[in-house]
Amino acid sequence: MNRRELAAIGFMTFALFLGAGNLIFPPLMAQQAGENWLYAIAGFLVTAVGLPALTLIVLGRLPSIDKLTAALPQWMDRSFWFLILTTIGPAFALPRAVTVAYEMGIKPFYSGNGLLLFSIIFCGLTLALALKPGKLVDYIGRIMTPALIIMLALLTVFALFNPLGAPMAATEAYQQSPIANGLTQGYMTLDAIAAVVFGWVIINTIRLRSSGNESATFRYILIIVAIYAALMALCYLAMGYLGATSSNIAAHATNGGEILAAYAAGQFGAMGQVMLAVITLIACLTTTVGITTANAEYYQNSYGFKFKISAVVITLLTATISNVGLETIIKVSLPVILVLCPIAIALIMAVIFIPKISRSNVREISVGQLVVVTIATLFGTLDALNILAKLPESVIKIAQQYLPLFNDNVSWLLPVMIALVLVKLTRMLTPQKQPLLN
């Protein structure tokens, strides 16, 4: 691939991840962090950018994306991919993207209830773009993403030369441990799990456009991940700066969307509201196209369903569920996502720690991955119940006493790391048979 193609796919990768949620998360966090906003953003970047980037790199080392779970029992393998793609797809992320696009892109200019019509039009456009996956780089990487970057850069440059406020004193949570809180907020973007889904689109696109040489393909993946990480980090820094300097115009904002809307209006007036609406619509559209494509490719590769039929069904479900209401969608789907995220990260860590599969070691790797996934599921469920305020007080007290990261909603991390180390040690201490397949 030439530099132009690499840049286009890198831009596409950035756009796939940059949904409306990614735009509105950092401003509120930075406003709350106040004078410590740079420390909070630094922690945020580790988990919101570093984890997804690492996930894409690990997936790029596999022969195919579905090999991530190849050593698991078949029922668990199929269940994982079905749940993760369906939940990040038509069951949650797709309807959320449609409703957020409507709330931030259309509703400020329209007093009636046009969600049904909007969801039909938006999902129809998503379907039209998704049905031509070979053109995704052209549509998103060469057209939509540059437009998105230009508008974000314009808003940021004006903010740098004409800030609408100064950082306030940090709230209590960000006074003592801004980096730790930033790490937690970055983890809660759930982009690590989104990377597993987008990996279907991004890595397949790279392989289709590369010469077939595995070493060259992996080098392309590293370059594209670097482009994505740089652009996303700059975007988060810009959104963080807007939030940190929003004290005069949005001091009592309850979400990042309010901060961005106030800033855009303060800098550009009515034109600023239009600009923010366009940014939101493009960001949500690129995300829905990427997720729809990933889901359709999965059902085609795993179950033999035609890509076109799968894409049509997915967009129809998305348009229907979008009208249920955002609160209901989150209430039903969030617990599943909060449990799947630790499992996905644990599987990525297992690929790093556990050796390559061969005929001679597939059973022990299966046992090792099964142990890791089981532990991630159990403690991930505990964290999810805590986030959703569904744990009894007695359980919370015990967990706070014996699980070091429980209050940060990552109590699963230490047990999973211990399990991986034990699996690795067991592997090293057990006499090895000669591999039959490399």
Short mmCIF file of C-alpha atoms in Angstrom, two decimals:
data_model
loop_
_atom_site.label_atom_id
_atom_site.label_comp_id
_atom_site.label_asym_id
_atom_site.label_seq_id
_atom_site.Cartn_x
_atom_site.Cartn_y
_atom_site.Cartn_z
CA MET A 1 0.00 0.00 0.00
CA ASN A 2 1.15 3.54 -0.67
CA ARG A 3 1.14 6.38 1.85
CA ARG A 4 -2.15 7.76 0.58
CA GLU A 5 -3.95 4.44 1.11
CA LEU A 6 -2.40 4.02 4.56
CA ALA A 7 -3.53 7.53 5.55
CA ALA A 8 -7.05 6.89 4.22
CA ILE A 9 -7.42 3.65 6.22
CA GLY A 10 -5.93 5.37 9.28
CA PHE A 11 -8.51 8.15 8.93
CA MET A 12 -11.25 5.54 8.51
CA THR A 13 -10.12 3.78 11.70
CA PHE A 14 -10.22 7.06 13.61
CA ALA A 15 -13.70 7.85 12.28
CA LEU A 16 -15.07 4.41 13.15
CA PHE A 17 -14.11 4.89 16.79
CA LEU A 18 -15.12 8.55 17.01
CA GLY A 19 -18.79 8.33 17.88
CA ALA A 20 -20.75 11.05 19.62
CA GLY A 21 -20.05 9.40 22.97
CA ASN A 22 -16.31 9.86 22.44
CA LEU A 23 -16.88 13.56 21.79
CA ILE A 24 -18.94 14.23 24.90
CA PHE A 25 -17.02 12.09 27.43
CA PRO A 26 -13.79 14.18 27.79
CA PRO A 27 -15.30 17.70 28.12
CA LEU A 28 -17.28 16.90 31.27
CA MET A 29 -14.38 14.98 32.81
CA ALA A 30 -11.96 17.85 32.08
CA GLN A 31 -14.38 20.42 33.48
CA GLN A 32 -14.66 18.42 36.71
CA ALA A 33 -10.88 17.93 36.84
CA GLY A 34 -10.39 21.71 36.49
CA GLU A 35 -6.74 22.67 37.00
CA ASN A 36 -5.81 18.97 36.95
CA TRP A 37 -7.43 18.32 33.57
CA LEU A 38 -4.17 17.41 31.82
CA TYR A 39 -3.46 14.71 34.42
CA ALA A 40 -6.98 13.34 34.01
CA ILE A 41 -6.68 13.33 30.21
CA ALA A 42 -3.31 11.56 30.48
CA GLY A 43 -4.92 8.71 32.39
CA PHE A 44 -7.90 8.78 30.04
CA LEU A 45 -5.65 8.34 27.00
CA VAL A 46 -4.05 5.20 28.43
CA THR A 47 -7.31 3.27 28.57
CA ALA A 48 -9.42 5.07 25.94
CA VAL A 49 -6.70 5.03 23.26
CA GLY A 50 -3.99 2.66 24.48
CA LEU A 51 -6.29 -0.31 25.13
CA PRO A 52 -8.08 -0.16 21.74
CA ALA A 53 -4.73 0.32 19.96
CA LEU A 54 -3.25 -2.72 21.74
CA THR A 55 -6.36 -4.73 20.89
CA LEU A 56 -6.05 -3.93 17.18
CA ILE A 57 -2.35 -4.84 17.20
CA VAL A 58 -3.02 -8.19 18.90
CA LEU A 59 -5.87 -8.97 16.50
CA GLY A 60 -3.55 -8.11 13.62
CA ARG A 61 -1.18 -10.87 14.72
CA LEU A 62 -3.89 -13.51 14.44
CA PRO A 63 -4.55 -15.40 11.17
CA SER A 64 -8.15 -14.18 11.38
CA ILE A 65 -10.12 -12.20 13.97
CA ASP A 66 -12.23 -15.16 15.10
CA LYS A 67 -9.05 -17.00 16.16
CA LEU A 68 -9.13 -14.86 19.29
CA THR A 69 -11.48 -17.44 20.82
CA ALA A 70 -10.40 -20.51 18.79
CA ALA A 71 -9.13 -22.42 21.84
CA LEU A 72 -12.40 -22.04 23.76
CA PRO A 73 -15.17 -24.64 23.64
CA GLN A 74 -17.29 -24.09 20.54
CA TRP A 75 -20.42 -23.04 22.45
CA MET A 76 -18.43 -20.40 24.34
CA ASP A 77 -16.63 -19.28 21.18
CA ARG A 78 -19.90 -18.77 19.28
CA SER A 79 -21.65 -17.21 22.29
CA PHE A 80 -18.90 -14.63 22.80
CA TRP A 81 -18.92 -13.39 19.21
CA PHE A 82 -22.70 -13.46 18.95
CA LEU A 83 -23.16 -11.47 22.16
CA ILE A 84 -20.39 -8.96 21.54
CA LEU A 85 -21.36 -8.20 17.94
CA THR A 86 -25.10 -8.18 18.57
CA THR A 87 -24.84 -6.02 21.70
CA ILE A 88 -22.36 -3.58 20.19
CA GLY A 89 -24.56 -3.76 17.08
CA PRO A 90 -28.36 -3.59 16.81
CA ALA A 91 -29.05 -4.26 20.49
CA PHE A 92 -27.25 -1.22 21.90
CA ALA A 93 -24.51 0.79 20.14
CA LEU A 94 -26.30 1.24 16.81
CA PRO A 95 -29.63 2.46 18.28
CA ARG A 96 -27.70 4.67 20.71
CA ALA A 97 -25.75 6.25 17.84
CA VAL A 98 -28.99 6.95 15.96
CA THR A 99 -30.72 8.52 18.97
CA VAL A 100 -27.65 10.61 19.90
CA ALA A 101 -27.37 11.80 16.29
CA TYR A 102 -31.01 12.88 16.46
CA GLU A 103 -30.75 14.51 19.89
CA MET A 104 -27.63 16.54 19.05
CA GLY A 105 -27.89 16.88 15.28
CA ILE A 106 -31.60 17.45 14.58
CA LYS A 107 -33.59 18.16 17.73
CA PRO A 108 -31.99 21.58 18.45
CA PHE A 109 -33.48 22.81 15.15
CA TYR A 110 -36.82 20.95 15.20
CA SER A 111 -39.46 21.22 17.91
CA GLY A 112 -41.57 18.22 16.87
CA ASN A 113 -40.95 14.51 17.35
CA GLY A 114 -39.16 13.36 14.22
CA LEU A 115 -37.15 10.44 15.63
CA LEU A 116 -39.05 7.79 13.65
CA LEU A 117 -38.54 9.49 10.29
CA PHE A 118 -34.95 10.37 11.15
CA SER A 119 -34.09 6.80 12.21
CA ILE A 120 -35.50 5.46 8.91
CA ILE A 121 -33.48 7.96 6.83
CA PHE A 122 -30.31 7.58 8.92
CA CYS A 123 -30.44 3.76 8.88
CA GLY A 124 -31.19 3.83 5.14
CA LEU A 125 -28.05 5.90 4.55
CA THR A 126 -26.09 3.57 6.82
CA LEU A 127 -27.30 0.58 4.79
CA ALA A 128 -26.42 2.22 1.47
CA LEU A 129 -22.84 2.83 2.63
CA ALA A 130 -22.46 -0.56 4.37
CA LEU A 131 -23.55 -2.47 1.24
CA LYS A 132 -20.37 -1.29 -0.45
CA PRO A 133 -17.70 -2.32 2.09
CA GLY A 134 -14.99 -2.04 -0.54
CA LYS A 135 -15.78 1.67 -0.79
CA LEU A 136 -15.60 2.34 2.96
CA VAL A 137 -12.09 3.75 2.69
CA ASP A 138 -13.25 6.12 -0.05
CA TYR A 139 -16.45 7.22 1.70
CA ILE A 140 -15.11 7.49 5.24
CA GLY A 141 -11.33 7.70 5.01
CA ARG A 142 -11.09 10.15 2.11
CA ILE A 143 -14.26 12.24 2.42
CA MET A 144 -16.11 12.13 5.74
CA THR A 145 -13.14 11.95 8.12
CA PRO A 146 -11.21 14.91 6.64
CA ALA A 147 -14.39 17.00 6.89
CA LEU A 148 -14.81 15.88 10.50
CA ILE A 149 -11.19 16.69 11.35
CA ILE A 150 -11.39 20.13 9.74
CA MET A 151 -14.49 21.09 11.76
CA LEU A 152 -13.02 19.80 15.02
CA ALA A 153 -9.74 21.58 14.31
CA LEU A 154 -11.57 24.83 13.54
CA LEU A 155 -13.45 24.69 16.85
CA THR A 156 -10.24 23.89 18.73
CA VAL A 157 -8.13 26.64 17.12
CA PHE A 158 -10.74 29.27 17.97
CA ALA A 159 -10.86 27.95 21.54
CA LEU A 160 -7.07 28.17 21.87
CA PHE A 161 -6.94 31.80 20.75
CA ASN A 162 -10.23 32.82 22.36
CA PRO A 163 -10.92 30.62 25.41
CA LEU A 164 -14.32 31.23 26.96
CA GLY A 165 -13.18 30.63 30.51
CA ALA A 166 -10.38 29.29 32.70
CA PRO A 167 -10.00 25.94 34.50
CA MET A 168 -11.82 25.89 37.83
CA ALA A 169 -10.65 24.19 41.00
CA ALA A 170 -10.81 20.42 40.67
CA THR A 171 -13.76 18.60 42.18
CA GLU A 172 -13.04 16.30 45.10
CA ALA A 173 -12.67 13.17 42.95
CA TYR A 174 -9.96 14.82 40.82
CA GLN A 175 -8.04 16.61 43.58
CA GLN A 176 -6.13 13.60 44.92
CA SER A 177 -6.07 11.11 42.04
CA PRO A 178 -6.85 12.73 38.67
CA ILE A 179 -4.81 10.17 36.70
CA ALA A 180 -6.54 7.19 38.34
CA ASN A 181 -9.96 8.72 37.69
CA GLY A 182 -8.95 9.42 34.10
CA LEU A 183 -7.95 5.77 33.69
CA THR A 184 -11.36 4.67 34.95
CA GLN A 185 -13.24 7.11 32.71
CA GLY A 186 -11.25 5.95 29.70
CA TYR A 187 -12.05 2.33 30.48
CA MET A 188 -15.74 3.20 30.72
CA THR A 189 -15.78 4.45 27.11
CA LEU A 190 -15.76 0.69 26.33
CA ASP A 191 -13.63 1.34 23.22
CA ALA A 192 -11.54 -1.72 24.04
CA ILE A 193 -14.58 -3.88 23.28
CA ALA A 194 -15.41 -1.72 20.25
CA ALA A 195 -11.91 -2.47 18.92
CA VAL A 196 -12.77 -6.17 18.83
CA VAL A 197 -15.80 -5.35 16.67
CA PHE A 198 -14.08 -2.81 14.42
CA GLY A 199 -11.19 -5.23 14.00
CA TRP A 200 -13.40 -7.17 11.58
CA VAL A 201 -13.59 -4.13 9.28
CA ILE A 202 -10.18 -2.54 9.76
CA ILE A 203 -7.93 -5.60 9.58
CA ASN A 204 -9.91 -7.21 6.77
CA THR A 205 -9.62 -3.95 4.81
CA ILE A 206 -5.85 -3.89 5.34
CA ARG A 207 -5.46 -7.52 4.27
CA LEU A 208 -7.57 -7.04 1.16
CA ARG A 209 -5.41 -4.10 0.08
CA SER A 210 -2.03 -5.58 1.02
CA SER A 211 0.08 -7.96 -1.05
CA GLY A 212 -0.67 -10.95 1.18
CA ASN A 213 2.74 -10.81 2.84
CA GLU A 214 2.06 -11.27 6.57
CA SER A 215 5.05 -9.24 7.75
CA ALA A 216 4.11 -6.37 5.42
CA THR A 217 0.46 -6.59 6.51
CA PHE A 218 1.40 -6.36 10.17
CA ARG A 219 3.65 -3.38 9.43
CA TYR A 220 0.69 -1.66 7.74
CA ILE A 221 -1.47 -2.44 10.78
CA LEU A 222 1.10 -0.79 13.09
CA ILE A 223 1.20 2.34 10.92
CA ILE A 224 -2.59 2.59 10.74
CA VAL A 225 -2.96 2.05 14.49
CA ALA A 226 -0.39 4.81 15.05
CA ILE A 227 -2.41 7.18 12.83
CA TYR A 228 -5.61 6.31 14.70
CA ALA A 229 -3.96 6.72 18.12
CA ALA A 230 -2.41 10.09 17.24
CA LEU A 231 -5.66 11.51 15.83
CA MET A 232 -7.78 10.19 18.69
CA ALA A 233 -5.35 11.47 21.33
CA LEU A 234 -5.36 14.94 19.72
CA CYS A 235 -9.16 14.88 19.59
CA TYR A 236 -9.44 13.94 23.26
CA LEU A 237 -6.92 16.65 24.22
CA ALA A 238 -8.92 19.21 22.24
CA MET A 239 -12.23 18.14 23.79
CA GLY A 240 -10.58 18.17 27.20
CA TYR A 241 -9.33 21.72 26.69
CA LEU A 242 -12.82 22.85 25.67
CA GLY A 243 -14.23 21.30 28.81
CA ALA A 244 -11.56 22.71 31.11
CA THR A 245 -12.11 26.26 29.80
CA SER A 246 -15.92 26.13 29.80
CA SER A 247 -16.43 27.55 33.29
CA ASN A 248 -17.97 30.82 32.08
CA ILE A 249 -20.45 29.34 29.61
CA ALA A 250 -21.37 25.89 30.98
CA ALA A 251 -20.43 25.85 34.64
CA HIS A 252 -23.35 23.62 35.62
CA ALA A 253 -23.41 21.29 32.61
CA THR A 254 -24.55 17.73 33.30
CA ASN A 255 -22.98 16.18 30.20
CA GLY A 256 -20.31 16.90 27.61
CA GLY A 257 -22.87 17.56 24.91
CA GLU A 258 -24.09 20.65 26.76
CA ILE A 259 -20.50 21.92 27.04
CA LEU A 260 -19.77 21.44 23.34
CA ALA A 261 -23.06 23.06 22.35
CA ALA A 262 -22.39 26.08 24.58
CA TYR A 263 -18.83 26.40 23.29
CA ALA A 264 -19.84 26.14 19.64
CA ALA A 265 -22.57 28.73 20.13
CA GLY A 266 -20.23 30.99 22.10
CA GLN A 267 -17.55 30.92 19.39
CA PHE A 268 -19.66 30.92 16.22
CA GLY A 269 -23.24 31.75 17.25
CA ALA A 270 -25.95 29.96 15.27
CA MET A 271 -23.36 28.73 12.78
CA GLY A 272 -21.61 26.99 15.67
CA GLN A 273 -24.74 24.99 16.46
CA VAL A 274 -24.92 23.92 12.83
CA MET A 275 -21.24 22.94 12.89
CA LEU A 276 -21.71 20.83 16.02
CA ALA A 277 -24.77 19.17 14.48
CA VAL A 278 -22.79 18.24 11.36
CA ILE A 279 -19.87 16.94 13.47
CA THR A 280 -22.27 14.78 15.47
CA LEU A 281 -24.09 13.41 12.43
CA ILE A 282 -20.85 12.50 10.63
CA ALA A 283 -19.34 10.93 13.76
CA CYS A 284 -22.45 8.82 14.39
CA LEU A 285 -22.80 7.83 10.73
CA THR A 286 -19.23 6.56 10.40
CA THR A 287 -19.73 4.51 13.56
CA THR A 288 -23.04 2.97 12.43
CA VAL A 289 -21.58 2.07 9.02
CA GLY A 290 -18.56 0.39 10.61
CA ILE A 291 -20.59 -1.60 13.15
CA THR A 292 -23.17 -2.68 10.54
CA THR A 293 -20.39 -3.86 8.22
CA ALA A 294 -18.66 -5.78 11.02
CA ASN A 295 -21.89 -7.51 12.05
CA ALA A 296 -22.82 -8.43 8.47
CA GLU A 297 -19.34 -9.81 7.79
CA TYR A 298 -19.50 -11.89 10.97
CA TYR A 299 -22.87 -13.46 10.12
CA GLN A 300 -21.68 -14.12 6.59
CA ASN A 301 -18.40 -15.76 7.66
CA SER A 302 -19.76 -17.69 10.65
CA TYR A 303 -23.28 -18.68 9.61
CA GLY A 304 -23.27 -18.34 5.82
CA PHE A 305 -25.89 -15.58 5.71
CA LYS A 306 -25.58 -13.29 2.71
CA PHE A 307 -23.92 -9.97 3.55
CA LYS A 308 -26.73 -7.93 1.98
CA ILE A 309 -29.51 -9.76 3.86
CA SER A 310 -27.65 -9.46 7.17
CA ALA A 311 -27.05 -5.74 6.66
CA VAL A 312 -30.73 -5.15 5.83
CA VAL A 313 -31.91 -7.04 8.93
CA ILE A 314 -29.41 -5.22 11.16
CA THR A 315 -30.46 -1.76 9.96
CA LEU A 316 -34.16 -2.63 10.24
CA LEU A 317 -33.63 -3.77 13.83
CA THR A 318 -31.61 -0.63 14.55
CA ALA A 319 -34.31 1.67 13.17
CA THR A 320 -36.96 -0.13 15.23
CA ILE A 321 -35.04 -0.29 18.52
CA SER A 322 -33.92 3.36 18.17
CA ASN A 323 -37.52 4.40 18.84
CA VAL A 324 -37.77 2.46 22.11
CA GLY A 325 -35.91 5.27 23.87
CA LEU A 326 -32.29 5.77 24.87
CA GLU A 327 -32.86 5.14 28.58
CA THR A 328 -34.53 1.78 27.92
CA ILE A 329 -31.78 0.74 25.50
CA ILE A 330 -29.08 1.53 28.06
CA LYS A 331 -30.96 -0.14 30.91
CA VAL A 332 -31.36 -3.41 29.02
CA SER A 333 -28.00 -3.62 27.23
CA LEU A 334 -25.46 -1.94 29.51
CA PRO A 335 -25.10 -4.86 31.97
CA VAL A 336 -24.18 -7.22 29.12
CA ILE A 337 -21.58 -4.79 27.74
CA LEU A 338 -20.06 -4.19 31.17
CA VAL A 339 -19.52 -7.96 31.53
CA LEU A 340 -18.31 -8.49 27.96
CA CYS A 341 -15.66 -5.77 28.21
CA PRO A 342 -13.51 -7.56 30.85
CA ILE A 343 -13.91 -10.83 28.90
CA ALA A 344 -12.71 -9.19 25.67
CA ILE A 345 -9.71 -7.56 27.38
CA ALA A 346 -8.88 -10.83 29.17
CA LEU A 347 -8.88 -12.69 25.84
CA ILE A 348 -6.52 -10.11 24.36
CA MET A 349 -4.22 -10.49 27.36
CA ALA A 350 -4.40 -14.27 27.00
CA VAL A 351 -3.20 -14.05 23.39
CA ILE A 352 -0.17 -12.09 24.65
CA PHE A 353 0.62 -14.42 27.56
CA ILE A 354 -0.38 -17.84 26.23
CA PRO A 355 1.73 -19.36 23.41
CA LYS A 356 0.60 -20.02 19.86
CA ILE A 357 -1.85 -22.85 19.24
CA SER A 358 -0.57 -26.11 17.84
CA ARG A 359 -2.04 -29.60 17.80
CA SER A 360 0.08 -30.54 20.79
CA ASN A 361 -0.91 -27.65 23.06
CA VAL A 362 -4.45 -26.76 21.99
CA ARG A 363 -5.97 -28.59 24.97
CA GLU A 364 -3.86 -26.83 27.61
CA ILE A 365 -4.43 -23.47 25.94
CA SER A 366 -8.15 -24.20 25.92
CA VAL A 367 -8.03 -24.92 29.67
CA GLY A 368 -5.96 -21.77 30.30
CA GLN A 369 -8.29 -19.52 28.29
CA LEU A 370 -11.33 -21.12 29.91
CA VAL A 371 -9.96 -20.33 33.38
CA VAL A 372 -9.16 -16.72 32.39
CA VAL A 373 -12.54 -16.15 30.74
CA THR A 374 -14.41 -17.65 33.70
CA ILE A 375 -12.59 -15.39 36.18
CA ALA A 376 -13.13 -12.32 33.97
CA THR A 377 -16.84 -13.18 33.72
CA LEU A 378 -17.31 -13.62 37.47
CA PHE A 379 -15.47 -10.46 38.54
CA GLY A 380 -16.74 -8.48 35.55
CA THR A 381 -20.27 -9.34 36.65
CA LEU A 382 -19.42 -8.12 40.14
CA ASP A 383 -18.17 -4.80 38.73
CA ALA A 384 -21.21 -4.47 36.47
CA LEU A 385 -23.60 -5.01 39.38
CA ASN A 386 -21.68 -2.43 41.41
CA ILE A 387 -21.82 0.15 38.60
CA LEU A 388 -25.55 -0.48 38.26
CA ALA A 389 -26.02 -0.18 42.07
CA LYS A 390 -27.43 -3.71 42.32
CA LEU A 391 -25.04 -5.11 44.96
CA PRO A 392 -26.09 -5.55 48.62
CA GLU A 393 -24.23 -3.29 51.03
CA SER A 394 -22.68 -6.29 52.79
CA VAL A 395 -21.14 -7.54 49.53
CA ILE A 396 -19.82 -4.06 48.75
CA LYS A 397 -18.05 -3.86 52.11
CA ILE A 398 -16.41 -7.26 51.62
CA ALA A 399 -15.36 -6.39 48.08
CA GLN A 400 -13.92 -3.04 49.17
CA GLN A 401 -11.87 -4.81 51.81
CA TYR A 402 -10.47 -7.65 49.71
CA LEU A 403 -10.51 -6.38 46.09
CA PRO A 404 -8.00 -3.52 45.63
CA LEU A 405 -9.54 -2.08 42.44
CA PHE A 406 -13.20 -2.62 43.29
CA ASN A 407 -13.92 1.08 43.85
CA ASP A 408 -12.51 1.79 40.37
CA ASN A 409 -14.83 -0.82 38.79
CA VAL A 410 -11.93 -3.00 37.59
CA SER A 411 -11.81 -5.61 40.34
CA TRP A 412 -11.50 -8.25 37.59
CA LEU A 413 -8.04 -7.05 36.50
CA LEU A 414 -5.89 -8.40 39.35
CA PRO A 415 -7.53 -11.89 39.46
CA VAL A 416 -7.20 -12.17 35.66
CA MET A 417 -3.52 -11.15 35.80
CA ILE A 418 -2.86 -13.70 38.53
CA ALA A 419 -4.60 -16.41 36.49
CA LEU A 420 -2.55 -15.53 33.39
CA VAL A 421 0.70 -15.69 35.34
CA LEU A 422 -0.25 -19.07 36.80
CA VAL A 423 -1.17 -20.41 33.35
CA LYS A 424 2.16 -19.13 32.00
CA LEU A 425 4.12 -20.70 34.86
CA THR A 426 2.27 -23.99 34.43
CA ARG A 427 3.13 -23.93 30.74
CA MET A 428 6.81 -23.24 31.48
CA LEU A 429 7.12 -25.95 34.15
CA THR A 430 5.28 -28.66 32.22
CA PRO A 431 7.44 -30.82 29.88
CA GLN A 432 6.59 -29.85 26.30
CA LYS A 433 5.82 -32.18 23.45
CA GLN A 434 7.16 -31.46 19.99
CA PRO A 435 4.62 -29.20 18.18
CA LEU A 436 2.95 -30.77 15.18
CA LEU A 437 1.65 -27.52 13.73
CA ASN A 438 3.19 -24.08 14.02
#
